[in-house]
């Protein structure tokens, strides 16, 4: 079945003329006249010709494939469209869906049309109003220090407040700490958490680090929204402490101007392929991944780093449960973060090894593509309470 579906997608893509991919009736079964119908308004990159899933830039590409497989296993006839492609609305407005899953403008409009459907908003961020407030705090702090006004990079890109109006369920990336972001939404039947799947370099082998050599080296593993994710604060800290090293991974090119003049102890590495030897060399010479983000769903970059033996120093807003409370960043000032970083850079190697072992074992146990799939199946079944396993 999976091979047939792949061939159908490739045939449709061969004649593709529009910017976005749109596919209908991927697994329509004529022997099931009452087959339930679902549409996934999410990502389409993994289904495009020539796309290399092994070297994809974000774990959501892998998750997208799993969500499609789940809907197929649930015997839905599935349509796929990109969440930003509202042009396909004309093609699907006459379709009656039992399940509308996804995000973006297309998801919003499909929810309005399919009033009787189970509508699941897949939310990888906090609620937009909360995100806007938290991001503005960071932009104000940047202005306070630099005297420069910077604009928001993340608010209202994939999630707008109106998208929450017609949905009746949320599956959100994050932990129970992040659930408070949605507590005011009275129209939801279910608000359910899910943990993203980290990338795993199959050549990685966990060994005890020589923390005496690595404990002064930190990685920031982020993406678009450098101020949002606290990189500007980290750069200020490391500029003041040039005996420490910071490696910047994933900084968006549109934001490189913010950090054009860096001292020798701060390196902008750019995009790093998790499956590469370059990535292994990088994480093996560092002790910590650090992410003082103001607002996340659940940081997949941090989880991927933990999955390869790095100790996280993170804000609670990263959405990750840690057994070591002191690893959380509770304030976002330069002075506070400097004290936190210096404290861990001076810990004895034996103490760091104990923390390292604990974090790594818990990460490998809790976060995986299999656990993501199990959680997603359970969550969709909970939301779609008329699900028929027959």
PDB file of C-alpha atoms in Angstrom, residues 6 37 70 77-78 96 122 167 175 182-183 192 198 205 222 226 239 256 276 283 289 303 320 331 350-351 373:
ATOM      1  CA  UNK A   6       4.329   6.858  -3.151  1.00  0.00           C
ATOM      2  CA  UNK A  37     -12.363  11.341   4.571  1.00  0.00           C
ATOM      3  CA  UNK A  70      -1.478   7.108  10.914  1.00  0.00           C
ATOM      4  CA  UNK A  77      -9.165   8.545   2.522  1.00  0.00           C
ATOM      5  CA  UNK A  78      -6.572  11.308   2.792  1.00  0.00           C
ATOM      6  CA  UNK A  96     -17.114  16.781   3.016  1.00  0.00           C
ATOM      7  CA  UNK A 122      -1.674  20.969  15.241  1.00  0.00           C
ATOM      8  CA  UNK A 167     -10.990  24.301  15.685  1.00  0.00           C
ATOM      9  CA  UNK A 175       4.602  19.619  28.121  1.00  0.00           C
ATOM     10  CA  UNK A 182      -4.251  27.508  25.775  1.00  0.00           C
ATOM     11  CA  UNK A 183      -6.204  27.537  29.048  1.00  0.00           C
ATOM     12  CA  UNK A 192      -3.453  17.281  24.192  1.00  0.00           C
ATOM     13  CA  UNK A 198      14.494  14.099  17.634  1.00  0.00           C
ATOM     14  CA  UNK A 205      27.846   6.407  20.269  1.00  0.00           C
ATOM     15  CA  UNK A 222      18.057  27.376  16.872  1.00  0.00           C
ATOM     16  CA  UNK A 226      17.360  34.765  17.135  1.00  0.00           C
ATOM     17  CA  UNK A 239      31.682  38.526  24.495  1.00  0.00           C
ATOM     18  CA  UNK A 256      23.078  37.249  10.318  1.00  0.00           C
ATOM     19  CA  UNK A 276      27.163  14.436   9.169  1.00  0.00           C
ATOM     20  CA  UNK A 283      28.792  17.855  19.794  1.00  0.00           C
ATOM     21  CA  UNK A 289      23.234  22.962  24.525  1.00  0.00           C
ATOM     22  CA  UNK A 303      15.903  17.436  22.213  1.00  0.00           C
ATOM     23  CA  UNK A 320      10.943  20.066  28.031  1.00  0.00           C
ATOM     24  CA  UNK A 331      15.387  34.994  33.952  1.00  0.00           C
ATOM     25  CA  UNK A 350      32.343  13.959  37.984  1.00  0.00           C
ATOM     26  CA  UNK A 351      29.212  16.011  38.703  1.00  0.00           C
ATOM     27  CA  UNK A 373       3.632   7.907  16.602  1.00  0.00           C
TER      28      UNK A 373
END
